[in-house]
mmCIF file of C-alpha atoms in Angstrom:
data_model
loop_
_atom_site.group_PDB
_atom_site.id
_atom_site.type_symbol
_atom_site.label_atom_id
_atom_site.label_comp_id
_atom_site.label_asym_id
_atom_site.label_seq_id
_atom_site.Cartn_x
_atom_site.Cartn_y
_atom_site.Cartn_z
ATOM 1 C CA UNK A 1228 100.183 175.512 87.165
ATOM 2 C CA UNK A 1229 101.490 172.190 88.670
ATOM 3 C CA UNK A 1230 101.624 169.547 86.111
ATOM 4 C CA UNK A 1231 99.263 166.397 86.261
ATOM 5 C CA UNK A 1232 101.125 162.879 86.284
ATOM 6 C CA UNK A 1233 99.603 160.092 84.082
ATOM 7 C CA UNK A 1234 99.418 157.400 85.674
ATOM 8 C CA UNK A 1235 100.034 153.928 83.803
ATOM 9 C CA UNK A 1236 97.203 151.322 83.124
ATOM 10 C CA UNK A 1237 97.409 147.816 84.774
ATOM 11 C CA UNK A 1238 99.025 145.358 82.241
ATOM 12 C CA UNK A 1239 95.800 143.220 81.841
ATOM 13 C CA UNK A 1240 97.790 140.251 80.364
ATOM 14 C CA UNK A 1241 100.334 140.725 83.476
ATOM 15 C CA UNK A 1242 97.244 140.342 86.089
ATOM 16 C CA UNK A 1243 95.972 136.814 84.072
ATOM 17 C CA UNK A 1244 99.281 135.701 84.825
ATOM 18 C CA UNK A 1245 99.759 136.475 88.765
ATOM 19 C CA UNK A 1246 96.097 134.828 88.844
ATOM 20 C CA UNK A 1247 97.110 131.571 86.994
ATOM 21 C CA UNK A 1248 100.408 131.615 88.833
ATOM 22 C CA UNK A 1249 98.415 132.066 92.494
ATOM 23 C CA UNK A 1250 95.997 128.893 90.801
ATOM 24 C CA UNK A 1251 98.989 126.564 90.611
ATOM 25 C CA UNK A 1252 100.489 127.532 93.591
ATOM 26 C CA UNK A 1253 96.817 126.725 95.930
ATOM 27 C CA UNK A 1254 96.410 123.430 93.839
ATOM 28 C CA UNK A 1255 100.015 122.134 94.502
ATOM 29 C CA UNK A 1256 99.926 123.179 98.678
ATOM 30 C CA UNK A 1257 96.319 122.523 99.299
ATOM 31 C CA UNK A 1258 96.560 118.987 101.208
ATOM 32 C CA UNK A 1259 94.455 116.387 99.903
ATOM 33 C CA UNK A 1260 92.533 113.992 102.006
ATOM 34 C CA UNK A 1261 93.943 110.121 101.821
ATOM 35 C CA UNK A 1262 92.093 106.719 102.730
ATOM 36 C CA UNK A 1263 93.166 105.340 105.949
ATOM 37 C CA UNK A 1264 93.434 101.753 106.954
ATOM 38 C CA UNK A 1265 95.409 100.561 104.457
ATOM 39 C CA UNK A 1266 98.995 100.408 105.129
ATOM 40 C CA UNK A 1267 100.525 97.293 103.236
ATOM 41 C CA UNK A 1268 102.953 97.917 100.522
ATOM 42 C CA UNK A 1269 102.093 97.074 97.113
ATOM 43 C CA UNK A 1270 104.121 94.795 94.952
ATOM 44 C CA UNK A 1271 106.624 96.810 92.642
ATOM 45 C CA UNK A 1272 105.983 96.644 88.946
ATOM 46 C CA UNK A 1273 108.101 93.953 87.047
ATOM 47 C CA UNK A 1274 110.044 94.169 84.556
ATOM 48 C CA UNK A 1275 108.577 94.722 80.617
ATOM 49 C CA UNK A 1276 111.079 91.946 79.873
ATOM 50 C CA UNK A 1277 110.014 89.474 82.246
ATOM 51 C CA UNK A 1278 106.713 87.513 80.803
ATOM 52 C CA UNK A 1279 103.927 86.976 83.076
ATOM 53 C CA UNK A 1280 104.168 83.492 84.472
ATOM 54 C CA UNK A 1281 101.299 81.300 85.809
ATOM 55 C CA UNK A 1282 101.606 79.849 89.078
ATOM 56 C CA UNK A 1283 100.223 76.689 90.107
ATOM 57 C CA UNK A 1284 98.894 76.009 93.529
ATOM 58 C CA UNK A 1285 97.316 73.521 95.010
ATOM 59 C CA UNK A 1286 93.488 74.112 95.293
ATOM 60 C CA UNK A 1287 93.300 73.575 98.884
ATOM 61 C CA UNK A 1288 96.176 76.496 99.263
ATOM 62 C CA UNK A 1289 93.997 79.351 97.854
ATOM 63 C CA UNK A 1290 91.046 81.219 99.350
ATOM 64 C CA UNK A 1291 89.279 82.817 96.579
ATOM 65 C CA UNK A 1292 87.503 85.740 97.958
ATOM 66 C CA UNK A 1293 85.121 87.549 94.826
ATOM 67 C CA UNK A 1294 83.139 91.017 95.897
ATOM 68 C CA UNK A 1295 80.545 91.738 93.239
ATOM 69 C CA UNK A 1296 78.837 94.430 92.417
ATOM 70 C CA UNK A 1297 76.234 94.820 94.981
ATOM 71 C CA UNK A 1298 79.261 94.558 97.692
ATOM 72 C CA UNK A 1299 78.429 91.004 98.886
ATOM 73 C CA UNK A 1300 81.094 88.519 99.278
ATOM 74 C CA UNK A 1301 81.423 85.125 98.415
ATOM 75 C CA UNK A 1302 84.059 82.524 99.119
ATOM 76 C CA UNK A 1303 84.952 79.948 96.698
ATOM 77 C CA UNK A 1304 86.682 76.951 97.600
ATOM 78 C CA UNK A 1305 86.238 72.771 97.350
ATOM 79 C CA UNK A 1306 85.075 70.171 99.936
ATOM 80 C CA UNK A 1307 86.499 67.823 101.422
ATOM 81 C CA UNK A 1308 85.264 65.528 98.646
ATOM 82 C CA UNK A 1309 86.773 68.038 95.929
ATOM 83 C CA UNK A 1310 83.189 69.690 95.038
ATOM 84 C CA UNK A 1311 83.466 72.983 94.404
ATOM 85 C CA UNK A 1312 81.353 75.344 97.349
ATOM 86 C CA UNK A 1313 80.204 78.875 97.005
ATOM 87 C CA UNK A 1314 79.987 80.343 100.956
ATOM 88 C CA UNK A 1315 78.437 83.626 100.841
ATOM 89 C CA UNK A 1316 80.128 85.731 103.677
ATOM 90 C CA UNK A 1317 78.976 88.356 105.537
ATOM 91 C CA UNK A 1318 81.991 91.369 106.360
ATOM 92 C CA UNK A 1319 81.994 90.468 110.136
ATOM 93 C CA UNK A 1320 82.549 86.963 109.570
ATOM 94 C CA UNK A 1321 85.269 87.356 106.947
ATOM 95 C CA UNK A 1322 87.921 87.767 109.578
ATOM 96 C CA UNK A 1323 87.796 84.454 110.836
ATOM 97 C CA UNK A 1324 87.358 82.747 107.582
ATOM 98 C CA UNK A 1325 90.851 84.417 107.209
ATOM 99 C CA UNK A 1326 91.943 83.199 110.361
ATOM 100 C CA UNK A 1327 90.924 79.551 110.122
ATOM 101 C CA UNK A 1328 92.294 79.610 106.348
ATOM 102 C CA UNK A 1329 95.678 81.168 107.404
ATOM 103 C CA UNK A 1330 96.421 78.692 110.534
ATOM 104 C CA UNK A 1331 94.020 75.185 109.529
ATOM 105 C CA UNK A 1332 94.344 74.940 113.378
ATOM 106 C CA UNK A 1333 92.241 71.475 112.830
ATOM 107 C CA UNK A 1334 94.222 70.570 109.836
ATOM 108 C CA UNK A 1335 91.500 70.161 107.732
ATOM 109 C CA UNK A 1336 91.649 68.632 103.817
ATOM 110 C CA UNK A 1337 90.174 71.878 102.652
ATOM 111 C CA UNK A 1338 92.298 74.566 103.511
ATOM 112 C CA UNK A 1339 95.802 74.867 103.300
ATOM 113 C CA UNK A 1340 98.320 71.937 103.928
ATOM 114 C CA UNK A 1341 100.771 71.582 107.445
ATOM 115 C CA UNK A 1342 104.292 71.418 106.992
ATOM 116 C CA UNK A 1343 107.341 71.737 109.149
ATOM 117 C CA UNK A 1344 109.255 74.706 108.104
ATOM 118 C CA UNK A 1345 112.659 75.953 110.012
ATOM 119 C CA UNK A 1346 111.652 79.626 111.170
ATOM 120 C CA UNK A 1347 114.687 81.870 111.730
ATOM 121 C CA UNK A 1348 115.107 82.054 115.256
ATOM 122 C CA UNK A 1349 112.831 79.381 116.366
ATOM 123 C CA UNK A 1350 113.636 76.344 114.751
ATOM 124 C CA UNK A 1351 111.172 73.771 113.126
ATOM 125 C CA UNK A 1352 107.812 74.668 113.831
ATOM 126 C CA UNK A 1353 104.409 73.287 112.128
ATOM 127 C CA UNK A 1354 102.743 75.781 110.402
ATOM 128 C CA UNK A 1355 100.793 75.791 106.868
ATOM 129 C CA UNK A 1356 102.705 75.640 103.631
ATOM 130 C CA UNK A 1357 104.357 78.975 102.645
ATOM 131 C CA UNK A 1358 102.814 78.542 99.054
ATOM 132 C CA UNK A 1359 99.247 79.485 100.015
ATOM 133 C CA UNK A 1360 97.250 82.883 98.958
ATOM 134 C CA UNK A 1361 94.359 84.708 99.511
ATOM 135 C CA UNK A 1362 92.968 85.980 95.870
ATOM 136 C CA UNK A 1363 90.488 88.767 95.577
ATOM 137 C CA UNK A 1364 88.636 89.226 92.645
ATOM 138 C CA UNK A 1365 86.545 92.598 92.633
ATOM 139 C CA UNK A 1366 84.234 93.335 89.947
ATOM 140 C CA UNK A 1367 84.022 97.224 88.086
ATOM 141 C CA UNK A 1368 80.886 97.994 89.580
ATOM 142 C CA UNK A 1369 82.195 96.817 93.709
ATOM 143 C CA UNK A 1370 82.138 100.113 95.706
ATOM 144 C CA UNK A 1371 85.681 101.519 96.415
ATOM 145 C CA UNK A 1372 84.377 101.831 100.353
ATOM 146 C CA UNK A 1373 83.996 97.639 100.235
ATOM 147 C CA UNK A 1374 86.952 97.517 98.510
ATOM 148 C CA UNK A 1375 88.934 98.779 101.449
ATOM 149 C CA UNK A 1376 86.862 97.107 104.073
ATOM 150 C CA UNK A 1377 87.701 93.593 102.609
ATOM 151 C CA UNK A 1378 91.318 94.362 102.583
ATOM 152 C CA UNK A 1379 90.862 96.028 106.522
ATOM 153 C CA UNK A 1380 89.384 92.652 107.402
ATOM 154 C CA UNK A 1381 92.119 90.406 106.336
ATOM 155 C CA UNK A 1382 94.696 93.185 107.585
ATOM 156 C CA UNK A 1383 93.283 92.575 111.305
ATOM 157 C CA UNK A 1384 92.853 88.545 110.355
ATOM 158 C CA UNK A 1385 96.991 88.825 109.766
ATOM 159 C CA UNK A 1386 96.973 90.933 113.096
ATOM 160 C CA UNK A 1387 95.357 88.126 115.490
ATOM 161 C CA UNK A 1388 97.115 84.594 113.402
ATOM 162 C CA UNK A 1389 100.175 86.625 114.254
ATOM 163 C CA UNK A 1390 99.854 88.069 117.679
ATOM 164 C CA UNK A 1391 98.687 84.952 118.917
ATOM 165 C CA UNK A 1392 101.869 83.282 117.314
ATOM 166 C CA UNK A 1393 103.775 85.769 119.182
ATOM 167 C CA UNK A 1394 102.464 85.203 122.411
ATOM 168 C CA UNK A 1395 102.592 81.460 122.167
ATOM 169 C CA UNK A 1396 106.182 81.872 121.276
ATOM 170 C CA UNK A 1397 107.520 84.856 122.934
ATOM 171 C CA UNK A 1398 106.421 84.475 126.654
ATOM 172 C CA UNK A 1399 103.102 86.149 126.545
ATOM 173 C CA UNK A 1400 104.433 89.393 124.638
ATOM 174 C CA UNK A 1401 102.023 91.196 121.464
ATOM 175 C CA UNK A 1402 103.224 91.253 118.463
ATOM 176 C CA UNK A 1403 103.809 95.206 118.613
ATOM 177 C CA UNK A 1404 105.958 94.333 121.369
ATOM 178 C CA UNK A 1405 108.752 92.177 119.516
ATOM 179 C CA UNK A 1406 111.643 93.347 118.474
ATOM 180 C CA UNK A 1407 111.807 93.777 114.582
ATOM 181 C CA UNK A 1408 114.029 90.377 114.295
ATOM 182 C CA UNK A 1409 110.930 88.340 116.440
ATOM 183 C CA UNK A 1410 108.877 90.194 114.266
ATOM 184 C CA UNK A 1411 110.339 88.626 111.218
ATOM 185 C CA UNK A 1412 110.491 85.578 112.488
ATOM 186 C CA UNK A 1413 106.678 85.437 112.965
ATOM 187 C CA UNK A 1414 105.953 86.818 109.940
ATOM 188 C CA UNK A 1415 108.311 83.867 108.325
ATOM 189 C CA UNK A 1416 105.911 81.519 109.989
ATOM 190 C CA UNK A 1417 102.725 83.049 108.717
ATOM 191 C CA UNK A 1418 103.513 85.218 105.684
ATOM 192 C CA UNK A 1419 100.927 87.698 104.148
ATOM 193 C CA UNK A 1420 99.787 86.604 100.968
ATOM 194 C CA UNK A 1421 97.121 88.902 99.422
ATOM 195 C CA UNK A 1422 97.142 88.662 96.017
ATOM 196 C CA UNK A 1423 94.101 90.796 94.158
ATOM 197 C CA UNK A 1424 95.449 89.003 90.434
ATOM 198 C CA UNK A 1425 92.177 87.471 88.588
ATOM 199 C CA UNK A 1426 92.179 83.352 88.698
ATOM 200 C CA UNK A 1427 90.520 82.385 85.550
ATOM 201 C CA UNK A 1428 88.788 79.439 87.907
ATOM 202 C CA UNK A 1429 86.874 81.837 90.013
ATOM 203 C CA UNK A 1430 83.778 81.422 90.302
ATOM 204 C CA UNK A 1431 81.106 84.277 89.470
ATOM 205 C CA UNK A 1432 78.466 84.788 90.704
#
């Protein structure tokens, strides 16, 4: 009489294990999908020793852009006669707000000041004052979506101040086309200053 083998039950506390083990392993390899259109490099954190500082700047020098929270934009700057203006912009006209704010190809009392700075590799050349900025100020409720197209629009505004630079300055060539020290030296003559840190003079709306 042939003998029967007994076969050994499944470890049930081995199988929760394999299952939690095959969890972790799909969550860490399963790619997760990323926001495009942003590519510019955040500011690294400062030091815990180093106290936050408050830098003054000229009124003219900063475009104070504030996106509420039904997504509309509004610019907030003073006249020529110092009076402070609320522009509501629409997002297809922001880009050349941008422009006109980052070049002040008129030279207007309003937006930033001219100076003549030495660029590196070009020599003097007039172009605004290096202490400018562009400051955001988005409210809780603003929609992550017109978050990012603010900050797409004054990406392509950088884009066109500085291809036009380089073509003006470089013999016709894009600015994709420079070499990385032309590059620099555009970028020295129209640096990108986004700054999303809350002015306590911005207007709300």
């Amino acid at each position: 009489m042939a003998l029967k083998r007994k076969t050994p039950g499944i470890n049930g506390s081995s199988s929760a294990d394999i299952a939690f083990m095959l969890l972790i392993f799909f969550l860490i390899t399963t790619s997760m999908d990323t926001d495009k259109g942003l590519k510019r490099r955040l500011p690294p954190m400062a030091p815990k020793q180093q106290k936050q500082q408050e830098i003054e700047i000229n009124d003219r020098n900063i475009m104070r852009l504030l996106v509420n929270r039904a997504d509309e934009i509004v610019i907030s700057r003073k006249d020529a006669s110092g009076v402070d203006q609320l522009i509501p912009v629409k997002l297809d006209e922001l880009k050349d707000y941008a422009v006109e704010f980052i070049t002040n190809p008129e030279n207007k009392p309003f937006l930033p000041e001219l100076e003549r700075r030495e660029i590196e590799g070009l020599g003097e050349r007039t172009v605004i004052t290096s202490g400018y900025a562009i400051s955001i100020k988005n409210e809780v409720e603003t929609s992550y979506q017109q978050y990012v197209n603010v900050q797409n629009e004054l990406i392509k505004a950088y884009n066109e101040v500085w291809d036009a630079f380089a073509k003006k300055e470089f013999g016709g060539k894009t600015f994709e086309a420079l070499s990385p020290s032309e590059k620099k030296s555009v970028q020295d003559a129209y640096p990108m200053h986004i700054s999303e840190m809350a002015l306590s003079n911005l207007a709300k709306k």
